Structures are given as structure tokens and as C-alpha cells.
Coordinates of C-alpha atoms and ligand atoms in Angstrom, one line a residue:
X537 CA 56.7 98.8 50.4
X538 CA 56.0 96.8 47.6
X539 CA 53.8 99.2 44.7
X540 CA 50.7 97.5 43.3
X541 CA 50.0 97.1 39.5
X542 CA 45.6 97.1 39.2
X543 CA 45.0 93.4 37.3
X544 CA 43.7 95.4 34.3
X545 CA 47.8 96.0 33.5
X546 CA 48.3 92.2 33.8
X547 CA 48.7 90.7 30.5
X548 CA 45.7 88.7 29.9
X549 CA 45.9 84.9 29.8
X550 CA 43.5 82.0 30.7
X551 CA 43.9 81.6 34.9
X552 CA 44.4 78.0 35.4
X553 CA 42.0 76.0 37.6
X554 CA 44.6 76.4 40.8
X555 CA 44.7 80.2 40.9
X556 CA 41.4 81.9 42.1
X557 CA 41.5 85.9 41.1
X558 CA 39.3 87.9 43.7
X559 CA 37.9 90.0 41.1
X560 CA 36.4 86.7 39.0
X561 CA 36.1 83.8 41.7
X562 CA 32.7 83.4 43.2
X563 CA 33.2 85.5 46.7
X564 CA 31.4 82.7 48.6
X565 CA 34.1 80.6 47.2
X566 CA 36.9 82.9 47.2
X567 CA 36.1 83.8 51.3
X568 CA 36.1 80.1 51.6
X569 CA 39.7 79.6 50.1
X570 CA 41.2 82.9 52.1
X571 CA 39.7 81.8 55.6
X572 CA 38.9 77.7 55.7
X573 CA 41.8 76.7 56.8
X574 CA 42.5 79.7 59.4
X575 CA 42.6 78.2 63.1
X576 CA 41.4 81.4 65.0
X577 CA 37.7 82.5 64.7
X578 CA 38.6 85.6 65.6
X579 CA 39.6 87.5 62.4
X580 CA 40.1 90.6 60.5
X581 CA 38.2 90.1 57.5
X582 CA 39.3 93.7 56.1
X583 CA 42.5 91.7 54.7
X584 CA 41.3 90.5 51.4
X585 CA 44.1 88.9 49.1
X586 CA 44.3 89.6 45.4
X587 CA 44.2 86.0 44.3
X588 CA 44.8 82.6 46.3
X589 CA 46.9 79.9 44.7
X590 CA 46.0 76.6 45.7
X591 CA 49.7 74.9 45.0
X592 CA 49.7 71.1 44.7
X593 CA 53.2 71.4 43.4
X594 CA 56.2 73.3 42.9
X595 CA 55.6 74.7 40.0
X596 CA 52.3 76.2 41.4
X597 CA 54.5 77.9 44.0
X598 CA 57.1 79.3 41.5
X599 CA 53.1 80.4 39.6
X600 CA 52.5 82.3 42.7
X601 CA 55.6 84.4 42.7
X602 CA 55.5 84.9 39.5
X603 CA 51.6 86.2 39.5
X604 CA 52.6 88.6 42.3
X605 CA 55.7 89.9 40.8
X606 CA 53.7 90.4 37.7
X607 CA 50.9 92.1 39.8
X608 CA 53.9 94.0 41.7
X609 CA 52.0 93.1 44.7
X610 CA 53.4 90.9 47.7
X611 CA 52.8 87.0 48.1
X612 CA 52.0 85.3 51.5
X613 CA 52.3 82.0 52.3
X614 CA 50.1 79.2 54.3
X615 CA 51.1 75.6 55.4
X616 CA 48.9 74.4 58.3
X617 CA 47.2 77.9 58.7
X618 CA 47.8 77.8 63.0
X619 CA 49.2 81.4 63.6
X620 CA 47.3 82.9 66.1
X621 CA 46.9 86.4 64.0
X622 CA 46.5 84.6 60.4
X623 CA 49.7 85.7 59.1
X624 CA 48.9 84.1 55.8
X625 CA 45.9 86.4 54.8
X626 CA 47.1 89.8 54.1
X627 CA 45.6 92.7 52.2
X628 CA 46.3 92.6 48.4
X629 CA 48.6 89.9 48.3
X630 CA 48.8 86.7 46.6
X631 CA 48.0 84.0 49.0
X632 CA 49.8 80.5 48.4
X633 CA 48.2 77.8 50.0
X634 CA 50.2 75.1 50.5
X635 CA 47.4 72.6 51.7
X636 CA 47.5 70.3 48.5
X637 CA 51.3 70.1 48.4
X638 CA 51.3 66.8 50.5
X639 CA 54.7 65.1 50.2
X640 CA 56.6 62.8 52.5
X641 CA 59.3 60.6 51.7
X642 CA 61.6 58.6 54.4
X643 CA 65.3 57.7 53.7
X644 CA 65.6 54.6 56.0
X645 CA 69.5 54.6 55.4
X646 CA 70.1 58.1 56.6
X647 CA 67.0 58.1 58.8
X648 CA 66.1 61.5 57.4
X649 CA 62.4 62.6 56.4
X650 CA 61.7 65.0 53.8
X651 CA 58.1 66.2 53.8
X652 CA 56.3 69.9 52.3
X653 CA 55.4 72.1 54.8
X654 CA 51.6 71.6 55.2
X655 CA 52.2 68.4 56.7
X656 CA 51.2 68.2 60.2
X657 CA 53.4 66.6 63.2
X658 CA 50.9 64.0 63.7
X659 CA 50.9 62.9 60.3
X660 CA 54.6 62.8 60.0
X661 CA 54.4 60.8 63.5
X662 CA 52.1 58.3 62.4
X663 CA 54.4 58.0 59.3
X664 CA 57.3 57.4 61.0
X665 CA 55.5 55.1 63.7
X666 CA 56.2 51.8 61.3
X667 CA 60.1 52.9 61.2
X668 CA 60.3 52.9 64.7
X669 CA 61.1 57.0 64.8
X670 CA 59.6 60.3 65.5
X671 CA 60.1 63.7 64.9
X672 CA 59.6 66.0 67.7
X673 CA 57.1 68.9 66.3
X674 CA 54.3 70.6 67.9
X675 CA 52.2 69.1 70.6
X676 CA 49.1 70.4 68.7
X677 CA 48.5 68.0 66.2
X678 CA 47.4 70.1 63.2
X679 CA 50.1 72.9 63.1
X680 CA 52.0 72.8 60.1
X681 CA 55.4 72.3 60.0
X682 CA 56.1 75.0 57.7
X683 CA 55.5 78.2 60.3
X684 CA 56.4 75.8 63.4
X685 CA 59.8 75.3 62.1
X686 CA 60.4 78.3 60.3
X687 CA 60.0 80.1 63.8
X688 CA 62.1 77.7 65.7
X689 CA 59.8 75.2 66.8
X690 CA 58.8 74.6 70.4
X691 CA 58.2 70.5 70.3
X692 CA 57.7 67.4 72.3
X693 CA 60.7 67.7 74.7
X694 CA 62.2 70.7 73.5
X695 CA 63.0 71.5 77.5
X696 CA 66.2 68.7 76.7
X697 CA 66.0 67.7 73.1
X698 CA 66.5 71.2 71.8
X699 CA 64.6 73.2 69.3
X700 CA 62.7 71.2 66.6
X701 CA 64.4 73.5 64.0
X702 CA 67.9 72.1 64.9
X703 CA 66.9 68.8 63.4
X704 CA 66.3 70.5 60.0
X705 CA 69.4 69.5 57.5
X706 CA 68.1 71.1 54.5
X707 CA 65.4 72.8 52.9
X708 CA 64.1 73.4 49.0
X709 CA 62.8 76.8 48.7
X710 CA 61.3 78.7 45.9
X711 CA 63.1 82.3 46.0
X712 CA 61.2 85.8 45.7
X713 CA 62.4 85.9 42.1
X714 CA 61.0 82.3 41.7
X715 CA 64.1 79.9 41.5
X716 CA 63.8 77.2 42.9
X717 CA 67.3 76.0 45.5
X718 CA 68.1 74.2 47.9
X719 CA 69.6 75.5 51.1
X720 CA 71.7 73.7 53.8
X721 CA 74.7 74.5 56.0
X722 CA 77.2 74.4 52.8
X723 CA 74.7 75.7 50.0
X724 CA 72.8 78.8 50.3
X725 CA 73.9 79.0 53.7
X726 CA 72.5 82.4 54.8
X727 CA 68.7 81.7 54.1
X728 CA 69.5 78.3 55.6
X729 CA 70.5 80.0 58.7
X730 CA 67.7 82.5 58.6
X731 CA 64.9 79.3 58.2
X732 CA 65.9 78.3 61.4
X733 CA 64.2 81.1 63.4
X734 CA 63.2 84.0 61.1
X735 CA 59.5 83.1 61.1
X736 CA 56.8 84.7 59.0
X737 CA 59.8 87.0 57.9
X738 CA 61.6 84.3 55.7
X739 CA 62.8 85.6 52.6
X740 CA 61.8 82.6 50.4
X741 CA 58.6 80.1 50.4
X742 CA 60.1 76.6 51.6
X743 CA 58.8 73.4 49.5
X744 CA 60.4 70.6 51.4
X745 CA 62.2 70.0 54.7
X746 CA 64.6 67.6 55.3
X747 CA 64.7 66.4 59.1
X748 CA 66.4 64.4 61.1
X749 CA 64.3 62.2 63.2
X750 CA 64.9 60.0 66.7
X751 CA 63.8 56.5 68.0
X752 CA 60.5 56.5 68.7
X753 CA 60.2 55.5 72.5
X754 CA 57.2 54.9 74.9
X755 CA 55.3 57.8 76.5
X756 CA 54.2 57.8 79.6
X757 CA 52.6 60.5 81.8
X758 CA 52.7 61.8 85.6
X759 CA 50.5 64.8 86.7
X760 CA 50.1 66.1 89.9
X761 CA 46.8 68.5 90.4
X762 CA 46.7 71.3 92.8
X763 CA 44.6 74.0 94.1
X764 CA 44.9 77.5 92.9
X765 CA 46.0 78.5 96.4
X766 CA 49.0 76.4 96.4
X767 CA 50.0 77.8 92.9
X768 CA 53.2 79.7 94.1
X769 CA 54.6 76.3 95.8
X770 CA 53.8 74.1 92.9
X771 CA 55.3 76.4 90.2
X772 CA 58.4 77.4 92.4
X773 CA 58.7 73.1 92.7
X774 CA 58.4 72.7 89.1
X775 CA 61.2 75.7 88.5
X776 CA 63.6 73.8 91.3
X777 CA 62.9 70.2 89.9
X778 CA 63.9 70.9 86.2
X779 CA 67.7 71.3 86.1
X780 CA 68.1 68.2 87.3
X781 CA 65.4 66.3 86.1
X782 CA 65.6 63.1 83.7
X783 CA 66.7 64.1 80.7
X784 CA 64.0 62.4 78.5
X785 CA 61.2 64.2 80.4
X786 CA 59.2 67.2 79.8
X787 CA 57.7 69.3 82.3
X788 CA 54.6 72.4 82.1
X789 CA 52.6 74.1 84.9
X790 CA 49.5 75.0 83.5
X791 CA 46.5 76.7 84.9
X792 CA 42.8 75.4 83.9
X793 CA 39.4 76.6 85.1
X794 CA 38.0 73.5 87.1
X795 CA 34.7 71.9 85.6
X796 CA 32.4 74.0 87.6
X797 CA 34.4 77.4 86.9
X798 CA 34.5 78.4 90.6
X799 CA 38.5 77.1 91.2
X800 CA 41.2 76.8 89.3
X801 CA 43.5 73.9 88.8
X802 CA 47.6 74.1 88.9
X803 CA 49.0 71.2 87.0
X804 CA 52.3 69.9 87.0
X805 CA 52.6 68.1 83.9
X806 CA 55.6 65.4 83.2
X807 CA 56.0 63.4 79.8
X808 CA 58.8 60.9 79.8
X809 CA 59.6 59.5 76.6
X810 CA 61.5 55.7 77.9
X811 CA 62.2 52.5 76.4
X812 CA 60.1 50.9 79.4
X813 CA 58.0 51.7 82.1
X814 CA 60.7 50.8 84.8
X815 CA 63.0 53.2 83.4
X816 CA 60.1 55.6 83.2
X817 CA 59.4 55.1 86.9
X818 CA 63.1 55.0 88.2
X819 CA 63.6 58.4 86.0
X820 CA 60.6 60.0 87.9
X821 CA 61.1 58.7 91.6
X822 CA 62.8 61.9 92.3
X823 CA 60.2 64.4 91.0
X824 CA 57.3 62.1 92.9
X825 CA 59.5 61.8 96.1
X826 CA 60.0 65.9 96.4
X827 CA 55.8 66.7 95.2
X828 CA 54.2 69.1 97.4
X829 CA 51.6 67.5 99.8
X830 CA 47.9 68.2 99.2
X831 CA 47.5 67.3 95.4
X832 CA 44.2 66.9 94.2
X833 CA 45.0 64.0 91.8
X834 CA 47.9 61.9 91.5
X835 CA 48.9 60.0 88.6
X836 CA 52.5 58.3 88.1
X837 CA 54.2 57.1 85.1
X838 CA 51.1 55.9 83.3
X839 CA 51.5 54.5 79.9
X840 CA 50.4 57.1 77.1
X841 CA 51.1 57.5 73.2
X842 CA 51.1 60.4 70.4
X843 CA 47.3 59.3 69.7
X844 CA 46.4 59.9 73.3
X845 CA 48.3 63.4 73.6
X846 CA 47.5 64.4 70.4
X847 CA 43.6 63.7 71.3
X848 CA 44.5 65.6 74.5
X849 CA 45.6 69.1 72.9
X850 CA 42.8 69.1 70.4
X851 CA 40.5 69.0 73.4
X852 CA 42.1 71.8 75.1
X853 CA 42.5 74.1 72.1
X854 CA 39.4 73.0 70.0
X855 CA 38.8 74.1 66.5
X856 CA 35.7 76.9 66.0
X857 CA 36.8 79.2 69.0
X858 CA 38.1 82.7 69.0
X859 CA 41.5 82.9 70.5
X860 CA 44.2 85.2 71.6
X861 CA 47.9 84.2 72.7
X862 CA 50.9 86.1 74.0
X863 CA 53.9 84.8 75.6
X864 CA 57.4 86.0 77.2
X865 CA 60.8 84.4 78.4
X866 CA 61.0 85.2 81.9
X867 CA 64.7 86.3 82.3
X868 CA 66.7 83.9 84.4
X869 CA 67.6 86.8 86.4
X870 CA 64.1 87.1 88.0
X871 CA 64.6 85.4 91.6
X872 CA 60.4 85.1 92.0
X873 CA 59.0 83.7 88.7
X874 CA 55.7 82.6 90.7
X875 CA 55.5 86.1 91.7
X876 CA 55.5 87.2 88.4
X877 CA 53.0 84.8 86.5
X878 CA 50.7 84.9 89.5
X879 CA 47.9 86.9 88.0
X880 CA 48.3 85.1 84.7
X881 CA 47.7 81.8 86.2
X882 CA 44.8 82.8 88.7
X883 CA 42.8 85.2 87.3
X884 CA 41.9 83.3 83.5
X885 CA 39.2 85.3 81.6
X886 CA 36.9 82.1 80.6
X887 CA 36.4 78.5 81.2
X888 CA 38.4 77.1 78.3
X889 CA 41.4 79.6 78.7
X890 CA 44.7 78.3 79.8
X891 CA 48.1 80.0 81.4
X892 CA 51.3 77.5 80.3
X893 CA 54.8 77.5 82.0
X894 CA 57.4 75.3 80.0
X895 CA 60.7 74.5 81.9
X896 CA 63.3 75.2 79.1
X897 CA 66.6 74.5 81.4
X898 CA 68.8 72.7 80.2
X899 CA 68.3 73.7 76.3
X900 CA 68.0 77.2 77.7
X901 CA 71.3 77.0 79.0
X902 CA 73.5 75.5 76.0
X903 CA 74.9 77.7 73.0
X904 CA 72.9 77.1 70.4
X905 CA 74.1 76.3 66.6
X906 CA 74.4 78.9 64.1
X907 CA 71.2 79.6 63.2
X908 CA 68.9 83.0 63.2
X909 CA 66.6 81.7 66.5
X910 CA 68.7 82.8 69.6
X911 CA 65.8 83.6 72.2
X912 CA 65.7 81.8 75.2
X913 CA 65.4 81.3 78.9
X914 CA 64.7 79.4 81.8
X915 CA 61.3 80.1 82.0
X916 CA 58.5 80.0 78.9
X917 CA 55.0 81.6 79.7
X918 CA 52.4 81.8 77.5
X919 CA 48.4 82.5 77.6
X920 CA 46.1 81.2 75.4
X921 CA 42.7 82.8 75.9
X922 CA 39.4 80.9 74.0
X923 CA 36.0 82.1 74.0
X924 CA 33.3 81.8 71.2
X925 CA 31.3 85.1 71.4
X926 CA 32.3 88.0 69.2
X927 CA 31.1 90.3 72.4
X928 CA 33.8 89.0 74.5
X929 CA 36.5 90.0 72.0
X930 CA 37.6 93.4 74.3
X931 CA 37.2 91.9 77.2
X932 CA 39.5 88.5 76.5
X933 CA 42.0 90.7 74.4
X934 CA 42.5 93.1 77.1
X935 CA 43.2 90.4 79.9
X936 CA 46.0 89.2 77.6
X937 CA 47.4 93.0 76.9
X938 CA 46.7 93.8 80.6
X939 CA 48.9 90.5 81.5
X940 CA 51.7 90.9 79.1
X941 CA 52.3 94.8 80.1
X942 CA 53.2 93.4 83.8
X943 CA 54.8 90.4 82.5
X944 CA 56.8 92.1 80.3
X945 CA 59.3 94.1 82.3
X946 CA 60.9 90.9 83.4
X947 CA 61.0 89.0 80.0
X948 CA 64.0 88.5 78.1
X949 CA 62.4 88.4 75.0
X950 CA 59.6 86.6 73.1
X951 CA 58.8 83.7 71.0
X952 CA 57.1 84.2 67.4
X953 CA 54.9 81.0 67.6
X954 CA 52.8 82.5 70.0
X955 CA 53.2 86.1 69.6
X956 CA 51.1 88.4 67.7
X957 CA 53.4 91.8 66.4
X958 CA 50.3 93.8 65.6
X959 CA 50.3 94.6 69.1
X960 CA 53.1 94.1 70.8
X961 CA 56.6 95.1 70.2
X962 CA 59.6 93.2 71.5
X963 CA 62.7 91.1 71.3
X964 CA 62.6 87.8 69.5
X965 CA 66.0 87.5 68.3
X966 CA 69.4 88.6 70.0
X967 CA 70.9 92.2 68.7
X968 CA 73.4 90.3 66.3
X969 CA 70.9 87.7 64.8
X970 CA 68.0 90.2 64.4
X971 CA 70.5 92.5 62.6
X972 CA 71.5 89.8 60.5
X973 CA 68.4 88.3 59.5
X974 CA 67.4 91.7 58.3
X975 CA 70.5 91.9 56.0
X976 CA 69.6 88.5 54.7
X977 CA 65.9 89.0 54.2
X978 CA 67.2 92.4 52.0
X979 CA 69.7 90.3 50.1
X980 CA 66.8 87.5 49.5
X981 CA 64.2 89.9 48.9
X982 CA 65.2 93.4 48.1
X983 CA 61.8 94.2 46.8
X984 CA 59.7 92.7 50.0
X985 CA 57.8 90.7 47.6
X986 CA 57.1 88.0 50.2
X987 CA 55.0 89.2 53.0
X988 CA 57.0 89.7 56.1
X989 CA 55.9 90.1 59.6
X990 CA 52.6 91.3 60.2
X991 CA 52.9 94.3 62.4
X992 CA 50.5 97.4 63.2
X993 CA 48.9 98.3 59.8
X994 CA 51.1 95.4 58.4
X995 CA 54.3 98.1 57.2
X996 CA 57.6 96.4 58.4
X997 CA 57.9 95.1 54.9
X998 CA 61.8 94.7 53.8
X999 CA 62.6 96.1 57.4
X1000 CA 61.2 93.4 59.3
X1001 CA 60.6 93.9 63.1
X1002 CA 62.5 96.0 65.4
X1003 CA 63.2 93.5 67.7
X1004 CA 63.3 95.8 70.5
X1005 CA 61.4 96.1 73.9
X1006 CA 58.2 98.5 73.6
X1007 CA 59.8 100.8 76.7
X1008 CA 63.2 101.0 75.7
X1009 CA 64.6 102.8 72.5
X1010 CA 67.2 100.7 71.6
X1011 CA 68.7 97.1 73.7
X1012 CA 72.6 96.4 74.4
X1013 CA 73.4 92.4 74.3
Ligands
FAD1483 C1 46.6 75.0 68.9 C2 48.0 75.7 68.5 C3 48.9 74.7 69.1 C4 50.4 75.4 68.9 N1 51.3 74.4 69.4 C5 52.2 74.8 69.6 C6 53.5 74.2 69.8 O1 53.2 73.0 70.7 N2 54.8 74.6 69.9 C7 54.8 75.5 68.8 O2 56.2 76.0 68.8 N3 54.2 76.1 69.0 C8 52.8 76.2 68.8 N4 51.8 76.3 67.9 C9 52.2 78.1 67.4 C10 52.6 77.7 65.8 O3 53.7 76.9 65.4 C11 52.5 78.7 64.9 O4 51.2 79.5 65.1 C12 53.1 78.4 63.6 O5 53.3 79.6 62.7 C13 51.9 78.0 62.6 O6 52.2 77.3 61.7 P1 51.4 76.7 60.5 O7 52.0 76.5 59.3 O8 50.1 76.1 60.9 O9 50.5 78.4 60.3 P2 50.5 79.2 59.2 O10 49.4 80.7 59.2 O11 49.9 78.2 57.9 O12 51.7 80.2 59.0 C14 52.2 81.2 59.4 C15 53.5 81.9 58.7 O13 54.8 81.2 58.7 C16 55.0 81.4 57.4 N5 55.4 80.3 56.7 C17 54.2 79.1 56.8 N6 55.1 78.2 55.9 C18 55.9 78.6 55.1 C19 56.7 78.2 54.0 N7 56.5 76.9 53.5 N8 57.6 79.1 53.6 C20 57.7 80.5 54.1 N9 57.2 80.7 55.1 C21 56.1 80.1 55.6 C22 54.5 82.6 56.6 O14 54.5 83.6 56.9 C23 53.0 81.9 57.5 O15 51.9 83.0 57.6 C24 50.3 76.4 68.4 C25 49.6 77.3 67.4 C26 48.4 76.5 67.8 C27 46.7 77.3 66.9

């Protein structure tokens, strides 16, 4: 644990305008600086940082680390503010907010985009559009690349194109002792290894990502909507179709309440990235021909684009609401995946909540490159519970935790991006990678200066997460 030093022991100096100290800033301004960019309205406001540093250049990021070193407290980082449990807001830490560090560049010759971590997938793709390129960032337009890439990044067509973090070729960082470094597979390679999968326990602050882009293709949407009674048939069809499906098409199965709330729609969605409609139709013909009879709605290869997809995501996960999300990779050895997920898909607790099955095969079946991210299976499952009245907190979070208790025993582990370590202990990496990550964290941040994982009571510190299932004391590979 980091020792704390009271502000009275800090040498007197004029506070620059990008640094807001808790004691000397108007409380309303300070509260806004702490919570204003946090997506989730369900917030633990007992966590109050010592200071907020609004960084608009790398020197400001260094200032934040130096301030934390002087105060002997921790430093927390915010890029896009979209972590469900608001990992950036930590009690008594110096919060460095990267919102104003807005930097983007594109190297035409190498087809590499460089950008700061608060840049979102939507902003990056808009900038790349004119170059005929894209980056497979998060589906939500407003997620920051910082949090998204560090945890692996389940981006567009992840099922086939792999994890978004596999496209990182280098990062610029500020370390826990306030040094600026470049990390790649050949320079500071252990930090580079950790940056691709450590998630919110990365032991440095990324100030820039250097990313391989891909050719921008046309997008075509196919959707088949069924009544709740057909859940098992529809999900099993999606699962069976997946391994041999087209390699430029991502596949989901989503449960959402109907507009009148009386039933639940089971939606099989396929998004194809293809050079032309003809190619999309050819690629999707097998899916259409094999679909179960009884769909209420059928859409086949309708043209769409990023603007339309991002708008849809904003509607599905609107700002201003209270959220609780959790997830699990269901093990490849589970015979009846629909049976395991049926309760989650058919008992959604509120009108806006939804359950998601994201098909991962064949990405899940290939060896991963050398990187911390190492947990995967064919079946990604997540629940997103959405409500607006604080009086529903216990009911909604209780539903999520109940669902996860049932599903957990069938899981191979979980994805950090949709997890909350305060409430659930599970596996996030292979045993070997989890251990190596601990070593890398201890090497680069032995004092635990940079806030690690926000577990129950925020105690994990330099130790990191246990990387074990709740019901098993220790696990073997
Ligand atoms: C509406 C919504 C939709 C989502 N959709 C997807 C999706 O399609 N695919 C997917 O994979 N995930 C998705 N997520 C999950 C999301 O990727 C994670 O919550 C991610 O952590 C958010 O990143 P952020 O930078 O916006 O969050 P922040 O809260 O700003 O950051 C989260 C944490 O990551 C670490 N971190 C962030 N930036 C840095 C940095 N520069 N240096 C060091 N550490 C840093 C810090 O510990 C920080 O507290 C979604 C989340 C939401 C709310």
C-alpha cells in the first residue's frame, strides 16, 4: 500500500491552473472534474481524489505523477471515462484526466495511426475515413481507446480480425517515476507485453498509441428477430453457424425487451465488412438459408456505415443512466450453451437492459501473440443492466450478481472490460500470464504509485488481482 502524506507537508508552490487540489478548489468545480466525464450514473461518491490534473500535454501527465510522488499517494488515470465501475475515481489519489490530450496523426506510408488515449473509436474512424482506412475500435462510439486497448479490446469483427490490442505496434508512456519512454516489441518489451491485456492494472500511463489500420470496407447489416420462446433454437443456430461463417462478418445474439415490455426479442445480428453488396450477399447466403423459421423481422444485407452503427450503439447504451455489467467466457467444453444462458436472456430486469452473446470462433481458436491478454473462448456472454432510479439499484445489481453466480461455474474466465472486480473474483488471464503480469507490475511500479485494479475496498495494490475463480482456492492450467 502507498503511504500517504498530508498536503501540509508538501512544499509550498503556486498551483498551476491544470491542477485542481481537493482542499483549495470550489467543491462544485472539483466534483464536476471528478465525476463529469464518468459514463455510469451509479457512482460511489465516497471515493474522493486528492487532486485532479487536467492534462493537455505529456508534461502535465508527468506533473501528475510527480505530484503523487510528492504527496506519497497514488495516481489514477482517465481516458474516456467509460469503465463501468469508474476505475479512474480513487480515494485520495491524484486523478489525471487525459480529455484535453487530444492528439491524432496518420502516417500514410506505413498506414499507422498515432493518437492519444482519450481519442474514441468514432473520432479515430472519422479521421481515417478520408484515407480509406479504419481501426477496429469499440462498438460504443465514446469509449476511450486508453481503457479499451489496455484490456484487449473487443472491437469490430473481433471474432475474425482478432483483439484490437494486436494492432498496437508501440506506445509512449510516462512511468511511475515520471520518465517518458517508448515501448514496443523491441524496446521496453515487458511493458509493451503488459499494455496488451493488463487492463486497469497497467503499471504506467500511456500517452500515445501507435496503431496499424485496416482498409475501410462497406458495411452490410443482416438481422433476424425472433420471439423469446425461440431463444434456445436461435442461439444454437448462431453458435453452429459461427465456425464456418464468412471471415468478414461479426455475429451476435442479443435479448432485449419489446417496446411494450411484454416479451423479449431474440435478435440474431450479422454485420459484414465487404467491398460490395454482391460480395456481402454471397457471404451471407448460407446464414440466411440455414436460419430457423419463425422470424418476426428479417433484414438481409442492408447497407449501413459507422455513423449509423455508432448511433444505434448510443441508443442502446444511452448516457445519463445507471449501469451494472458483468460477463463470462463460457467454456468450449460446455455442451448446451443456450441452457446456461437461458435465464439471463429471458428474465431481463428492466426495459433497457440487454444480454449479449458475441461469437468469438475462430479468433478464440488460434494461438495469441506474446501479450498479457490470454483469456478467450468461443462464447462471450455479457449482461448490461440499465435503469434510471437509484431505488432500483439493489434489485438490478442483485439480478446481475445472481445471473453470474449461476453462469460462473461454466466459464473459462472473464473479460476485464465488462467486469467489476469489487463484486466478483474470477480469472482474467492464463495462470502463466497472470503471474508474469504481477512481476512486470512489481518491476515498473514497486511502490504501487499507479492505481491498480479496483477490487473490494481498493486493496489489491502492487499484488494485483488473484486471477482465481471464487469457488476454487487455486487453479491449474
Ligand atoms: C457504453 C459502453 C460500451 C462499451 N463497448 C465496448 C466494446 O464494444 N468493446 C470493448 O472491448 N469494451 C467495451 N466497453 C468497455 C470499455 O472498453 C471499458 O470500460 C474501458 O475500460 C473504457 O475505457 P475508457 O478509457 O473509456 O475508460 P476510463 O474509465 O477512462 O479508463 C478505465 C481505466 O483504464 C486505465 N486506463 C485508461 N487509460 C489509460 C492510460 N492512458 N494509461 C494507463 N491506464 C489507463 C485506468 O486504470 C482507467 O481507470 C464499453 C463500455 C461502455 C460504458
